């Protein structure tokens, strides 16, 4: 039976909605980070104090503030406090350059920047760049640390901003009012300011969070994907706060050792990861034993999860990984496996509330088994890319959104990822999915990771693989020959990699996606 989805009221403020939902949970722990904890009651009060602080700082309704913040308790306070005040938080990647931040400050016309102390050297450099052509916005430091620069210690700090009375009432926003931005960036061009509404947050909780993830009040959740990602924002804020779960935050980089430590210490019941991390964790000496963790369910997004990784993880921990695909533009996962019905090597079925179609280059539907462009329709779609009408028009097509991903649909209704449209190869006149070749390579016992691209060979396209071997193994010509034969025995002959290069690691985005355009630069 199809899930029944109840829309939010016309007048709707997501931060106020969460406060109402959790009023009876005031004493329950909402967040645990590396240094402290915060109850639901404290989260509500400090978020409303933040809303008052924005008013004192001269930030008005619908103006933007840039949040360059690590995953600490201050980030959800700032995000929800801004929504409460009708101010638009722009949550950005903490791994970017000063040039990136300078562009985002100018593009968003941010009236205030809030940055974690550890990130201040880069943020200050960005503010200096903005000052070369205009007036930079004021900056506030969140959780200053001893290692920061001297200049950061002189800036106002986050505690001072929330040292005032809490706002009595939330701003009366509509569900379709602009709530927040996330920047989406591909391999080329400037980052795109993806504009989302208050209702979009609600819809992801109602569709994926409730009907696929099945998150509960008694869950403890931990996301390796950070809150500045659309995936991480749902994992660590929207879904758990919508049901009263407890969230574990981690400021540091999600290495296998750091993740394993939290899995043991906090014993989360739901873990959200990415394929690269699952592979690294399984190969790590820090891999916890099943008895040391409390996992009941895991999720994966960012790239397709290799079948072998999913099967090995479940065999070790007894917990399934729900592999899915989402996007910044749709805010979270819209195509996913289901608990108890996982088919590793596929991305599952549409999430309740979403429709997907596969179309050819002329916009016509493609039959099952053929590769087509993925289009999505659902209630959480972004409004637009800010000040980018051309790209908005080519992406947001009425009710439908063109994802830029290639997929094929199996006869049983499950979908199989074929790669990004820009990454597809045409070899001997036939399409080759880099993802398909990579997944086969990773089935070999010696392979940790693989990235596949096309290379020009006298005007013809040939596949080339870049392979990372598991720790302790030595790259040899014999190993390369073995891996080529391994793929050739499992795929059509035109798909196996004619060239295979061993590398120490693969270039990736902050979400763990392989940057194939950087691999092509190595050719």
PDB file of C-alpha atoms in Angstrom, residues 256-420:
ATOM      1  CA  UNK A 256      38.052   4.731   9.631  1.00  0.00           C
ATOM      2  CA  UNK A 257      39.681   5.107  13.039  1.00  0.00           C
ATOM      3  CA  UNK A 258      37.554   8.125  14.028  1.00  0.00           C
ATOM      4  CA  UNK A 259      34.321   6.483  12.872  1.00  0.00           C
ATOM      5  CA  UNK A 260      35.125   3.183  14.585  1.00  0.00           C
ATOM      6  CA  UNK A 261      35.765   5.061  17.826  1.00  0.00           C
ATOM      7  CA  UNK A 262      32.273   6.633  17.770  1.00  0.00           C
ATOM      8  CA  UNK A 263      30.623   3.365  16.808  1.00  0.00           C
ATOM      9  CA  UNK A 264      32.142   1.773  19.917  1.00  0.00           C
ATOM     10  CA  UNK A 265      31.797   4.658  22.382  1.00  0.00           C
ATOM     11  CA  UNK A 266      28.321   5.973  21.543  1.00  0.00           C
ATOM     12  CA  UNK A 267      26.884   2.751  20.063  1.00  0.00           C
ATOM     13  CA  UNK A 268      24.639   4.441  17.476  1.00  0.00           C
ATOM     14  CA  UNK A 269      21.792   2.334  16.114  1.00  0.00           C
ATOM     15  CA  UNK A 270      21.749   4.104  12.731  1.00  0.00           C
ATOM     16  CA  UNK A 271      24.939   4.976  10.851  1.00  0.00           C
ATOM     17  CA  UNK A 272      25.022   7.027   7.660  1.00  0.00           C
ATOM     18  CA  UNK A 273      28.075   6.575   5.446  1.00  0.00           C
ATOM     19  CA  UNK A 274      29.374   6.694   1.879  1.00  0.00           C
ATOM     20  CA  UNK A 275      30.785   3.833  -0.220  1.00  0.00           C
ATOM     21  CA  UNK A 276      34.410   4.908   0.133  1.00  0.00           C
ATOM     22  CA  UNK A 277      34.148   4.958   3.915  1.00  0.00           C
ATOM     23  CA  UNK A 278      32.504   1.533   4.090  1.00  0.00           C
ATOM     24  CA  UNK A 279      35.312   0.090   1.959  1.00  0.00           C
ATOM     25  CA  UNK A 280      37.987   1.786   4.046  1.00  0.00           C
ATOM     26  CA  UNK A 281      36.371   0.689   7.320  1.00  0.00           C
ATOM     27  CA  UNK A 282      36.220  -2.945   6.225  1.00  0.00           C
ATOM     28  CA  UNK A 283      39.925  -2.839   5.288  1.00  0.00           C
ATOM     29  CA  UNK A 284      40.964  -1.066   8.494  1.00  0.00           C
ATOM     30  CA  UNK A 285      42.644  -2.633  11.523  1.00  0.00           C
ATOM     31  CA  UNK A 286      40.257  -0.465  13.584  1.00  0.00           C
ATOM     32  CA  UNK A 287      37.162  -2.317  12.323  1.00  0.00           C
ATOM     33  CA  UNK A 288      34.994  -3.013  15.398  1.00  0.00           C
ATOM     34  CA  UNK A 289      33.670  -6.461  16.156  1.00  0.00           C
ATOM     35  CA  UNK A 290      29.932  -6.987  15.817  1.00  0.00           C
ATOM     36  CA  UNK A 291      29.599  -7.308  19.607  1.00  0.00           C
ATOM     37  CA  UNK A 292      31.181  -3.877  20.102  1.00  0.00           C
ATOM     38  CA  UNK A 293      28.505  -1.938  18.200  1.00  0.00           C
ATOM     39  CA  UNK A 294      24.709  -1.563  18.301  1.00  0.00           C
ATOM     40  CA  UNK A 295      23.939  -0.981  14.622  1.00  0.00           C
ATOM     41  CA  UNK A 296      20.465  -1.903  13.430  1.00  0.00           C
ATOM     42  CA  UNK A 297      20.576  -0.060  10.096  1.00  0.00           C
ATOM     43  CA  UNK A 298      22.982   1.861   7.862  1.00  0.00           C
ATOM     44  CA  UNK A 299      22.594   4.016   4.765  1.00  0.00           C
ATOM     45  CA  UNK A 300      24.824   4.958   1.857  1.00  0.00           C
ATOM     46  CA  UNK A 301      24.701   7.709  -0.761  1.00  0.00           C
ATOM     47  CA  UNK A 302      27.049   9.872  -2.810  1.00  0.00           C
ATOM     48  CA  UNK A 303      28.028   7.100  -5.221  1.00  0.00           C
ATOM     49  CA  UNK A 304      26.729   3.616  -5.940  1.00  0.00           C
ATOM     50  CA  UNK A 305      27.622   1.113  -3.236  1.00  0.00           C
ATOM     51  CA  UNK A 306      29.536  -1.865  -4.681  1.00  0.00           C
ATOM     52  CA  UNK A 307      27.732  -5.153  -4.136  1.00  0.00           C
ATOM     53  CA  UNK A 308      30.791  -6.775  -2.561  1.00  0.00           C
ATOM     54  CA  UNK A 309      31.175  -3.974   0.014  1.00  0.00           C
ATOM     55  CA  UNK A 310      27.527  -4.180   1.051  1.00  0.00           C
ATOM     56  CA  UNK A 311      27.575  -7.952   1.378  1.00  0.00           C
ATOM     57  CA  UNK A 312      30.809  -7.979   3.392  1.00  0.00           C
ATOM     58  CA  UNK A 313      29.570  -5.239   5.737  1.00  0.00           C
ATOM     59  CA  UNK A 314      26.294  -7.026   6.434  1.00  0.00           C
ATOM     60  CA  UNK A 315      28.086 -10.317   6.954  1.00  0.00           C
ATOM     61  CA  UNK A 316      30.365  -8.673   9.532  1.00  0.00           C
ATOM     62  CA  UNK A 317      27.891  -6.487  11.429  1.00  0.00           C
ATOM     63  CA  UNK A 318      24.526  -8.091  10.706  1.00  0.00           C
ATOM     64  CA  UNK A 319      23.147  -4.693   9.667  1.00  0.00           C
ATOM     65  CA  UNK A 320      21.924  -3.866   6.160  1.00  0.00           C
ATOM     66  CA  UNK A 321      23.101  -0.806   4.245  1.00  0.00           C
ATOM     67  CA  UNK A 322      20.264   0.978   2.453  1.00  0.00           C
ATOM     68  CA  UNK A 323      21.985   2.282  -0.667  1.00  0.00           C
ATOM     69  CA  UNK A 324      20.210   5.240  -2.259  1.00  0.00           C
ATOM     70  CA  UNK A 325      20.674   8.307  -4.397  1.00  0.00           C
ATOM     71  CA  UNK A 326      19.731  11.871  -3.595  1.00  0.00           C
ATOM     72  CA  UNK A 327      20.928  15.298  -4.636  1.00  0.00           C
ATOM     73  CA  UNK A 328      21.384  18.798  -3.309  1.00  0.00           C
ATOM     74  CA  UNK A 329      18.535  19.864  -5.589  1.00  0.00           C
ATOM     75  CA  UNK A 330      16.115  17.254  -4.147  1.00  0.00           C
ATOM     76  CA  UNK A 331      17.572  17.708  -0.645  1.00  0.00           C
ATOM     77  CA  UNK A 332      17.814  14.020   0.218  1.00  0.00           C
ATOM     78  CA  UNK A 333      17.376  10.471  -1.068  1.00  0.00           C
ATOM     79  CA  UNK A 334      14.564   9.837  -3.564  1.00  0.00           C
ATOM     80  CA  UNK A 335      15.557   6.362  -4.809  1.00  0.00           C
ATOM     81  CA  UNK A 336      16.510   3.739  -2.241  1.00  0.00           C
ATOM     82  CA  UNK A 337      16.724   0.152  -1.109  1.00  0.00           C
ATOM     83  CA  UNK A 338      14.384  -0.889   1.727  1.00  0.00           C
ATOM     84  CA  UNK A 339      15.156  -2.754   4.937  1.00  0.00           C
ATOM     85  CA  UNK A 340      14.592  -6.461   4.437  1.00  0.00           C
ATOM     86  CA  UNK A 341      14.485  -6.020   0.651  1.00  0.00           C
ATOM     87  CA  UNK A 342      18.040  -4.882  -0.037  1.00  0.00           C
ATOM     88  CA  UNK A 343      19.480  -5.828  -3.426  1.00  0.00           C
ATOM     89  CA  UNK A 344      23.145  -4.874  -3.283  1.00  0.00           C
ATOM     90  CA  UNK A 345      24.385  -3.558  -6.607  1.00  0.00           C
ATOM     91  CA  UNK A 346      21.136  -1.615  -7.147  1.00  0.00           C
ATOM     92  CA  UNK A 347      19.762   1.682  -5.865  1.00  0.00           C
ATOM     93  CA  UNK A 348      16.381   0.170  -5.087  1.00  0.00           C
ATOM     94  CA  UNK A 349      13.014   1.749  -5.848  1.00  0.00           C
ATOM     95  CA  UNK A 350      11.511   5.264  -5.700  1.00  0.00           C
ATOM     96  CA  UNK A 351      10.917   6.623  -2.209  1.00  0.00           C
ATOM     97  CA  UNK A 352       7.194   7.137  -1.434  1.00  0.00           C
ATOM     98  CA  UNK A 353       6.179  10.587  -2.655  1.00  0.00           C
ATOM     99  CA  UNK A 354       8.633  10.615  -5.582  1.00  0.00           C
ATOM    100  CA  UNK A 355       8.306   9.565  -9.202  1.00  0.00           C
ATOM    101  CA  UNK A 356      11.259   8.803 -11.457  1.00  0.00           C
ATOM    102  CA  UNK A 357      11.529   8.375 -15.225  1.00  0.00           C
ATOM    103  CA  UNK A 358      14.342   7.303 -17.520  1.00  0.00           C
ATOM    104  CA  UNK A 359      14.422   9.174 -20.829  1.00  0.00           C
ATOM    105  CA  UNK A 360      16.589   9.118 -23.935  1.00  0.00           C
ATOM    106  CA  UNK A 361      18.322  12.094 -25.530  1.00  0.00           C
ATOM    107  CA  UNK A 362      15.028  13.116 -27.192  1.00  0.00           C
ATOM    108  CA  UNK A 363      13.159  13.040 -23.894  1.00  0.00           C
ATOM    109  CA  UNK A 364      11.322   9.797 -24.672  1.00  0.00           C
ATOM    110  CA  UNK A 365      10.976   6.944 -22.127  1.00  0.00           C
ATOM    111  CA  UNK A 366      13.482   4.101 -22.439  1.00  0.00           C
ATOM    112  CA  UNK A 367      12.485   0.446 -21.920  1.00  0.00           C
ATOM    113  CA  UNK A 368      13.676  -1.690 -19.017  1.00  0.00           C
ATOM    114  CA  UNK A 369      17.313  -2.713 -19.338  1.00  0.00           C
ATOM    115  CA  UNK A 370      18.371   0.299 -21.396  1.00  0.00           C
ATOM    116  CA  UNK A 371      20.350   3.221 -19.977  1.00  0.00           C
ATOM    117  CA  UNK A 372      18.559   6.554 -19.791  1.00  0.00           C
ATOM    118  CA  UNK A 373      18.748   9.983 -18.174  1.00  0.00           C
ATOM    119  CA  UNK A 374      17.160  10.084 -14.713  1.00  0.00           C
ATOM    120  CA  UNK A 375      14.350  12.591 -14.100  1.00  0.00           C
ATOM    121  CA  UNK A 376      12.722  13.043 -10.678  1.00  0.00           C
ATOM    122  CA  UNK A 377       9.465  14.550  -9.463  1.00  0.00           C
ATOM    123  CA  UNK A 378       8.825  15.110  -5.762  1.00  0.00           C
ATOM    124  CA  UNK A 379       7.798  17.585  -3.066  1.00  0.00           C
ATOM    125  CA  UNK A 380      11.311  18.476  -1.802  1.00  0.00           C
ATOM    126  CA  UNK A 381      12.687  19.946  -5.048  1.00  0.00           C
ATOM    127  CA  UNK A 382      14.597  23.204  -4.700  1.00  0.00           C
ATOM    128  CA  UNK A 383      13.089  26.406  -6.017  1.00  0.00           C
ATOM    129  CA  UNK A 384      16.040  27.415  -8.216  1.00  0.00           C
ATOM    130  CA  UNK A 385      19.728  28.174  -8.417  1.00  0.00           C
ATOM    131  CA  UNK A 386      20.159  31.694  -7.086  1.00  0.00           C
ATOM    132  CA  UNK A 387      20.951  34.240  -9.836  1.00  0.00           C
ATOM    133  CA  UNK A 388      21.478  31.491 -12.410  1.00  0.00           C
ATOM    134  CA  UNK A 389      18.391  31.458 -14.603  1.00  0.00           C
ATOM    135  CA  UNK A 390      20.010  29.557 -17.468  1.00  0.00           C
ATOM    136  CA  UNK A 391      21.062  26.601 -15.308  1.00  0.00           C
ATOM    137  CA  UNK A 392      17.773  26.720 -13.375  1.00  0.00           C
ATOM    138  CA  UNK A 393      15.792  26.429 -16.610  1.00  0.00           C
ATOM    139  CA  UNK A 394      17.815  23.451 -17.831  1.00  0.00           C
ATOM    140  CA  UNK A 395      17.520  21.601 -14.489  1.00  0.00           C
ATOM    141  CA  UNK A 396      14.092  22.457 -13.038  1.00  0.00           C
ATOM    142  CA  UNK A 397      11.664  21.457 -15.784  1.00  0.00           C
ATOM    143  CA  UNK A 398       8.179  22.144 -14.448  1.00  0.00           C
ATOM    144  CA  UNK A 399       7.323  19.343 -12.023  1.00  0.00           C
ATOM    145  CA  UNK A 400      10.422  17.396 -13.082  1.00  0.00           C
ATOM    146  CA  UNK A 401      14.096  17.762 -12.292  1.00  0.00           C
ATOM    147  CA  UNK A 402      16.843  16.495 -14.602  1.00  0.00           C
ATOM    148  CA  UNK A 403      19.426  14.871 -12.359  1.00  0.00           C
ATOM    149  CA  UNK A 404      22.391  14.456 -14.703  1.00  0.00           C
ATOM    150  CA  UNK A 405      22.610  10.760 -13.731  1.00  0.00           C
ATOM    151  CA  UNK A 406      22.318   7.728 -15.995  1.00  0.00           C
ATOM    152  CA  UNK A 407      20.337   4.689 -14.841  1.00  0.00           C
ATOM    153  CA  UNK A 408      18.738   1.510 -16.075  1.00  0.00           C
ATOM    154  CA  UNK A 409      15.592  -0.091 -14.678  1.00  0.00           C
ATOM    155  CA  UNK A 410      15.476  -3.821 -14.088  1.00  0.00           C
ATOM    156  CA  UNK A 411      12.305  -5.841 -14.837  1.00  0.00           C
ATOM    157  CA  UNK A 412      11.653  -6.149 -11.071  1.00  0.00           C
ATOM    158  CA  UNK A 413      11.449  -2.355 -10.746  1.00  0.00           C
ATOM    159  CA  UNK A 414      14.857  -1.831  -9.123  1.00  0.00           C
ATOM    160  CA  UNK A 415      17.216   0.779 -10.571  1.00  0.00           C
ATOM    161  CA  UNK A 416      20.919   0.339 -11.342  1.00  0.00           C
ATOM    162  CA  UNK A 417      23.285   3.311 -11.446  1.00  0.00           C
ATOM    163  CA  UNK A 418      25.238   3.766 -14.688  1.00  0.00           C
ATOM    164  CA  UNK A 419      27.149   6.940 -13.793  1.00  0.00           C
ATOM    165  CA  UNK A 420      26.978  10.663 -14.364  1.00  0.00           C
TER     166      UNK A 420
END
